[in-house]
mmCIF file of C-alpha atoms in Angstrom:
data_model
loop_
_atom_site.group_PDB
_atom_site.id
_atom_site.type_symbol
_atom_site.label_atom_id
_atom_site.label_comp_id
_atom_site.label_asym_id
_atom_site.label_seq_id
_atom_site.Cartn_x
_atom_site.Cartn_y
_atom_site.Cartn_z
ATOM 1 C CA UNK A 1 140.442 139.134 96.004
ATOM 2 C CA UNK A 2 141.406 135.683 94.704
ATOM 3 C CA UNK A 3 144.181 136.174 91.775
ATOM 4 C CA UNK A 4 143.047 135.631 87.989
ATOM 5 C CA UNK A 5 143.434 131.959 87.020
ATOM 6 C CA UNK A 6 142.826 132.553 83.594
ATOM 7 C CA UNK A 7 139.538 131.023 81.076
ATOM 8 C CA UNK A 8 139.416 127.137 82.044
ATOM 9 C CA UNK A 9 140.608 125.360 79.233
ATOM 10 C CA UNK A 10 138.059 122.386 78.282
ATOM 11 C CA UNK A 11 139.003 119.108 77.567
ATOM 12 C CA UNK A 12 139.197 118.062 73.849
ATOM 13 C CA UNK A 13 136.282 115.680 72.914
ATOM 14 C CA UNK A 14 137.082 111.891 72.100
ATOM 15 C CA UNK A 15 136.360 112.442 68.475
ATOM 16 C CA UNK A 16 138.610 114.799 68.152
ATOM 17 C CA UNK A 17 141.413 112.384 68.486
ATOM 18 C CA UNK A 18 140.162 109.730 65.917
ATOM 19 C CA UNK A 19 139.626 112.855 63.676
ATOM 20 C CA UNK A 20 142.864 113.473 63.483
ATOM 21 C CA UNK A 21 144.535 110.553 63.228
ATOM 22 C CA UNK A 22 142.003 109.771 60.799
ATOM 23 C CA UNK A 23 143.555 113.128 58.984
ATOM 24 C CA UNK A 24 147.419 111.880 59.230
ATOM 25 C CA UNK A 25 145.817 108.391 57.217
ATOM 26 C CA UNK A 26 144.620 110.561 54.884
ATOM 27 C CA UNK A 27 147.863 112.743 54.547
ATOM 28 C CA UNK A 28 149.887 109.358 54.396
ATOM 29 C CA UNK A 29 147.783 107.641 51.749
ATOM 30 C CA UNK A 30 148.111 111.488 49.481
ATOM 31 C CA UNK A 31 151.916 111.045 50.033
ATOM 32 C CA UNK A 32 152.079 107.452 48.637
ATOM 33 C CA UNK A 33 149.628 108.653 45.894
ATOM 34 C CA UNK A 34 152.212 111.489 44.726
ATOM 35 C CA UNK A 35 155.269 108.881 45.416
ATOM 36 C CA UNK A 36 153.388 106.479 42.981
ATOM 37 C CA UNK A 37 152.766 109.044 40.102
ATOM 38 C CA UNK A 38 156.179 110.164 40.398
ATOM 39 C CA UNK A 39 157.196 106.697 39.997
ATOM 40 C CA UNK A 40 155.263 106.057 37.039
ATOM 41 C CA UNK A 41 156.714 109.151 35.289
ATOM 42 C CA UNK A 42 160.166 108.641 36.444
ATOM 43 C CA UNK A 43 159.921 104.588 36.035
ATOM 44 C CA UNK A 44 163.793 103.794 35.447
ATOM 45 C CA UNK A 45 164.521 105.740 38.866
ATOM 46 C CA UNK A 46 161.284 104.092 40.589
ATOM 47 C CA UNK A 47 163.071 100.510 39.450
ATOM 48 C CA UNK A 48 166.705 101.683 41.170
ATOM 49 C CA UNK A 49 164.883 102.765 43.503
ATOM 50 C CA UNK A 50 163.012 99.695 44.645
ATOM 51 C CA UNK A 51 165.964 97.950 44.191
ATOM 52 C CA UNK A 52 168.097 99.613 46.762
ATOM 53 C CA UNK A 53 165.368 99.353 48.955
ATOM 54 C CA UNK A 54 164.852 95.719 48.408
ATOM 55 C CA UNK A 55 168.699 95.599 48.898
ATOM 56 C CA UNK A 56 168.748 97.623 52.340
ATOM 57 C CA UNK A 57 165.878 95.185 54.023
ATOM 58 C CA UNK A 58 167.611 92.123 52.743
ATOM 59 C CA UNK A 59 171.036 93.979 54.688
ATOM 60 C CA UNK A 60 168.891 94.728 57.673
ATOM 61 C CA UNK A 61 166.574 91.247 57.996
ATOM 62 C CA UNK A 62 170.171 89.575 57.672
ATOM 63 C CA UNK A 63 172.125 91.658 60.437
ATOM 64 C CA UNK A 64 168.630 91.352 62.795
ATOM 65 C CA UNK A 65 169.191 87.253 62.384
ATOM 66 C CA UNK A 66 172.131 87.349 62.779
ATOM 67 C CA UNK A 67 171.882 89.030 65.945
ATOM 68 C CA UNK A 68 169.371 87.200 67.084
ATOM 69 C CA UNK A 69 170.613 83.860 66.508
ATOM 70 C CA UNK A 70 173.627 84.506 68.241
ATOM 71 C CA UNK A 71 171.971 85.173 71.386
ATOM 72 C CA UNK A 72 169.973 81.940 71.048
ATOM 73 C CA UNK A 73 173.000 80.115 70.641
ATOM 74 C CA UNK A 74 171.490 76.772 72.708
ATOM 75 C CA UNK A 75 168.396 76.335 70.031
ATOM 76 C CA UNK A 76 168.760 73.639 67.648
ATOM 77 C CA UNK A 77 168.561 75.296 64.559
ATOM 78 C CA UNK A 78 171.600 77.599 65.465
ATOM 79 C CA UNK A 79 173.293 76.934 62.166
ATOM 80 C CA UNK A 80 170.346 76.958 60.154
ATOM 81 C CA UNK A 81 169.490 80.414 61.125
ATOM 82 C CA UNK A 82 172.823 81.917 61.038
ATOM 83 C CA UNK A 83 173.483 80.392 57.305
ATOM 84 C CA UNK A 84 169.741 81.825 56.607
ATOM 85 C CA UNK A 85 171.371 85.667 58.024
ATOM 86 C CA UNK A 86 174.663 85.460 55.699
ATOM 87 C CA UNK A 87 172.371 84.578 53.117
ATOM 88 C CA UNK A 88 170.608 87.803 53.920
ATOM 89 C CA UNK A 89 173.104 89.717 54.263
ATOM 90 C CA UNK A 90 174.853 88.542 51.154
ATOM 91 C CA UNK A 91 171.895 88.948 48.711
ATOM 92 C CA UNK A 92 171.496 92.542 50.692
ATOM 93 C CA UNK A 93 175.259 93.990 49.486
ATOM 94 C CA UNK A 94 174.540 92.541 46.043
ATOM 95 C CA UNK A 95 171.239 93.898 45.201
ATOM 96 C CA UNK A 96 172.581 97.430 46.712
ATOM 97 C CA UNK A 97 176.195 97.241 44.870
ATOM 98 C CA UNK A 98 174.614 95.895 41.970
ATOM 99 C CA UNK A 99 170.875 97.285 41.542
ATOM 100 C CA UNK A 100 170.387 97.615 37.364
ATOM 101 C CA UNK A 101 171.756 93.854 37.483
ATOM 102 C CA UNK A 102 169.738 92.660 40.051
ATOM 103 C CA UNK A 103 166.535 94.267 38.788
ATOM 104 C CA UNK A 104 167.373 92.514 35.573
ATOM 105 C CA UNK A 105 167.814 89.337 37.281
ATOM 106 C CA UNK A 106 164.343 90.129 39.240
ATOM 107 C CA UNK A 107 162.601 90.857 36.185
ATOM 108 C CA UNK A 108 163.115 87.509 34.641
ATOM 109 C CA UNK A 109 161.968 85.885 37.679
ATOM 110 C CA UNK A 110 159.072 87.477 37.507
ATOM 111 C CA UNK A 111 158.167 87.008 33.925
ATOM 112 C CA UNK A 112 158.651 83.100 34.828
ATOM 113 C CA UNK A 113 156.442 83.476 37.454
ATOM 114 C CA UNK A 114 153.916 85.225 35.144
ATOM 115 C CA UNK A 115 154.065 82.383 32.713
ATOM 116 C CA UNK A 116 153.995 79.577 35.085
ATOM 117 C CA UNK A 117 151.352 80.698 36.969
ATOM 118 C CA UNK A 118 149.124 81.840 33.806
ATOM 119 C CA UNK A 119 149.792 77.998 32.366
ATOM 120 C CA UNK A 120 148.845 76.482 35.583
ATOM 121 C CA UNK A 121 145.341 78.889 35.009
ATOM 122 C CA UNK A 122 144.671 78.269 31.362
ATOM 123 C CA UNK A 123 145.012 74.368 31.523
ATOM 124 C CA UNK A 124 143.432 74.483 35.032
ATOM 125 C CA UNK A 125 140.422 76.275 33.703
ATOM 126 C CA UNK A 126 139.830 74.158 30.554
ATOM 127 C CA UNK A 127 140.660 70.838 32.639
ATOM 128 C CA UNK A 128 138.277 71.664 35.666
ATOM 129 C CA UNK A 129 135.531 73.941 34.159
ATOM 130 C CA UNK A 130 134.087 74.920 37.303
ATOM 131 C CA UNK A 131 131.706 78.188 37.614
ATOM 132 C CA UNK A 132 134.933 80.708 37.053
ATOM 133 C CA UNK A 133 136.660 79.221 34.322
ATOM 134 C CA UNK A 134 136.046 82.286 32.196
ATOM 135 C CA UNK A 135 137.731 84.766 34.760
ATOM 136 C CA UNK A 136 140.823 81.859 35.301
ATOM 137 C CA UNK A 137 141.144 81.440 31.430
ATOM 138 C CA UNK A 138 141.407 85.518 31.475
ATOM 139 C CA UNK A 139 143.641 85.505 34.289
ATOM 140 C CA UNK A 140 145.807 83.085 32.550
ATOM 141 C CA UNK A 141 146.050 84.334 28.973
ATOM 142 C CA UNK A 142 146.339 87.907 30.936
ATOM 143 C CA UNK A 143 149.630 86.522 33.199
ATOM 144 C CA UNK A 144 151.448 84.550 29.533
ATOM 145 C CA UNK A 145 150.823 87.594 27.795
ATOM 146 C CA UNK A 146 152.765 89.507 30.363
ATOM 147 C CA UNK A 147 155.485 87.318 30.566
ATOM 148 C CA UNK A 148 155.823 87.104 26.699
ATOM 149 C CA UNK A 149 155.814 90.770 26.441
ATOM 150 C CA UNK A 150 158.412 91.155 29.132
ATOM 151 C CA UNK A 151 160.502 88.169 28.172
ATOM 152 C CA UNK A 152 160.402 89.831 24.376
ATOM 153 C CA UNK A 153 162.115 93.610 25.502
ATOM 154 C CA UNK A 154 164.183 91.416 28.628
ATOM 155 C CA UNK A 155 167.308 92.980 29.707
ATOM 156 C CA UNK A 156 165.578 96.750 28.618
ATOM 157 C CA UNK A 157 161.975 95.587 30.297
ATOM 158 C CA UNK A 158 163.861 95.505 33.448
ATOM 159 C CA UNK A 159 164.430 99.185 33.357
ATOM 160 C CA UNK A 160 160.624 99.810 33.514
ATOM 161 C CA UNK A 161 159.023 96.966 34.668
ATOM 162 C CA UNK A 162 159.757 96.660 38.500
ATOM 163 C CA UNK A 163 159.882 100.557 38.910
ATOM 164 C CA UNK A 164 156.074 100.361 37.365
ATOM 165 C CA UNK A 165 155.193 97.867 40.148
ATOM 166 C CA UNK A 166 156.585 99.415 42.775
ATOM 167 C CA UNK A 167 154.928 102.948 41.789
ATOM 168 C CA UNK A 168 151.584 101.309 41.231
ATOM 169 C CA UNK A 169 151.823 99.269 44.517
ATOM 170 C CA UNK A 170 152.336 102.757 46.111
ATOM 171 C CA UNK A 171 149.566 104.333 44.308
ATOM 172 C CA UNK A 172 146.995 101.795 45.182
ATOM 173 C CA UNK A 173 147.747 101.942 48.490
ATOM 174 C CA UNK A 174 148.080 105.311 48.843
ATOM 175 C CA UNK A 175 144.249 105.769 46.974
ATOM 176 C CA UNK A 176 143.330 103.577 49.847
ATOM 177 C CA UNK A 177 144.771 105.258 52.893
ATOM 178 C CA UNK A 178 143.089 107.982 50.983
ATOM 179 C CA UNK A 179 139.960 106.882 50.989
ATOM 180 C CA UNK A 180 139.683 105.178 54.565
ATOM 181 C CA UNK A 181 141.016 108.385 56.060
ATOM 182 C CA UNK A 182 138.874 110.852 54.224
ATOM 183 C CA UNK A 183 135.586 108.777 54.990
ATOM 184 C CA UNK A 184 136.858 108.175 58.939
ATOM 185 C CA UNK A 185 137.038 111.998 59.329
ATOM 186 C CA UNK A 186 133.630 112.218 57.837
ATOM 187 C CA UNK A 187 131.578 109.636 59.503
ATOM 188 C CA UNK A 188 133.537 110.671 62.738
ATOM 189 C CA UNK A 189 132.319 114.328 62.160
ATOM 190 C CA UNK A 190 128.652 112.838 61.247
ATOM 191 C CA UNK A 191 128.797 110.742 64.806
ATOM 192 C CA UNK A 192 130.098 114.075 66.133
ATOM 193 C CA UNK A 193 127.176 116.118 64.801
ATOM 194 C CA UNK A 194 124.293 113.584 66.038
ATOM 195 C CA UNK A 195 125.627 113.467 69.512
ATOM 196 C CA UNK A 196 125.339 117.354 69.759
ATOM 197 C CA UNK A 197 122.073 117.554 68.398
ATOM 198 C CA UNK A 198 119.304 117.525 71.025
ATOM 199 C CA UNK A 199 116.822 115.120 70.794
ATOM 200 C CA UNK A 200 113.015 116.042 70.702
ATOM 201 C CA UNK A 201 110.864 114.372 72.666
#
């Protein structure tokens, strides 16, 4: 009598798989969705935050340079790219020693960027007045508003301003993970469903 081998186990079907990495999209996108409300409730943490993030990529990206341009010691640009790593790396220990300051210092920058950029719009628009001047015009006024209200509250807009960014960068993106995971598992589980039904002739 042969010896019991046990039921056979069956093979799981291909769209399985996508299912479920279709699933962990999904789960990822509702994490970065709860990180970004968090942030926007919490916005002063969200900035320091951000900031000692910022400060720990600038470390890393300076130390990985580094690295790397010493072991391409023979290229040209040897001394370029190992100035370019301390740079890094310097701008890396500040931002994490120093992350209310350098917020503050980020949150001007942006504000300029905001006005220059929604200048460059509002002139641009009345100057060319192509078939989207409206939208530039709005685009513009929308940017030197922004920078006028955050140049107005600057240092105390810096508490609240990158934090808000950062939080509804992760929200966004997490509402899209969201999304593109939730509809994969469904149109994977419609595919699914029309392959197993048989077809009358």
């Amino acid at each position: 009598m042969a010896p019991f081998k046990g039921r056979k186990k069956y093979p799981d079907p291909p769209e399985a798989g996508i299912k479920r990495s279709f699933g962990w999209v999904a789960v990822l996108g509702a994490v970065l969705v709860v990180c970004g409300l968090v942030g926007l409730f919490y916005v002063g943490f969200a900035t320091i935050t951000s900031m000692v993030l910022f400060g720990w990529l600038l470390l890393i990206g300076g130390v990985v340079g580094l690295a790397q341009a010493v072991q391409n010691r023979e290229i040209n640009y040897f001394w370029l790219a190992l100035v370019v790593a301390a740079l890094y790396i310097a701008a890396g220990v500040v931002v994490i020693r120093n992350p209310a300051e350098s917020a503050a210092a980020l949150t001007m920058f942006a504000a300029l960027l905001f006005l220059t950029g929604g200048i460059f719009r509002l002139f641009g628009g009345l100057v060319v007045r192509g078939p989207q001047m409206v939208w530039t015009l709005i685009q513009g006024a929308v940017g030197i508003l922004l920078a006028v209200l955050v140049l107005a509250n600057w240092p105390h807009s810096s508490v609240y301003v990158i934090g808000a960014f950062f939080s509804l960068a992760l929200l966004f993106d997490g509402l899209g993970l969201l999304g593109a995971g939730l509809g994969g598992r469904r149109i994977v589980g419609m595919v699914a469903e029309a392959r197993q039904t048989p077809v009358e002739h």
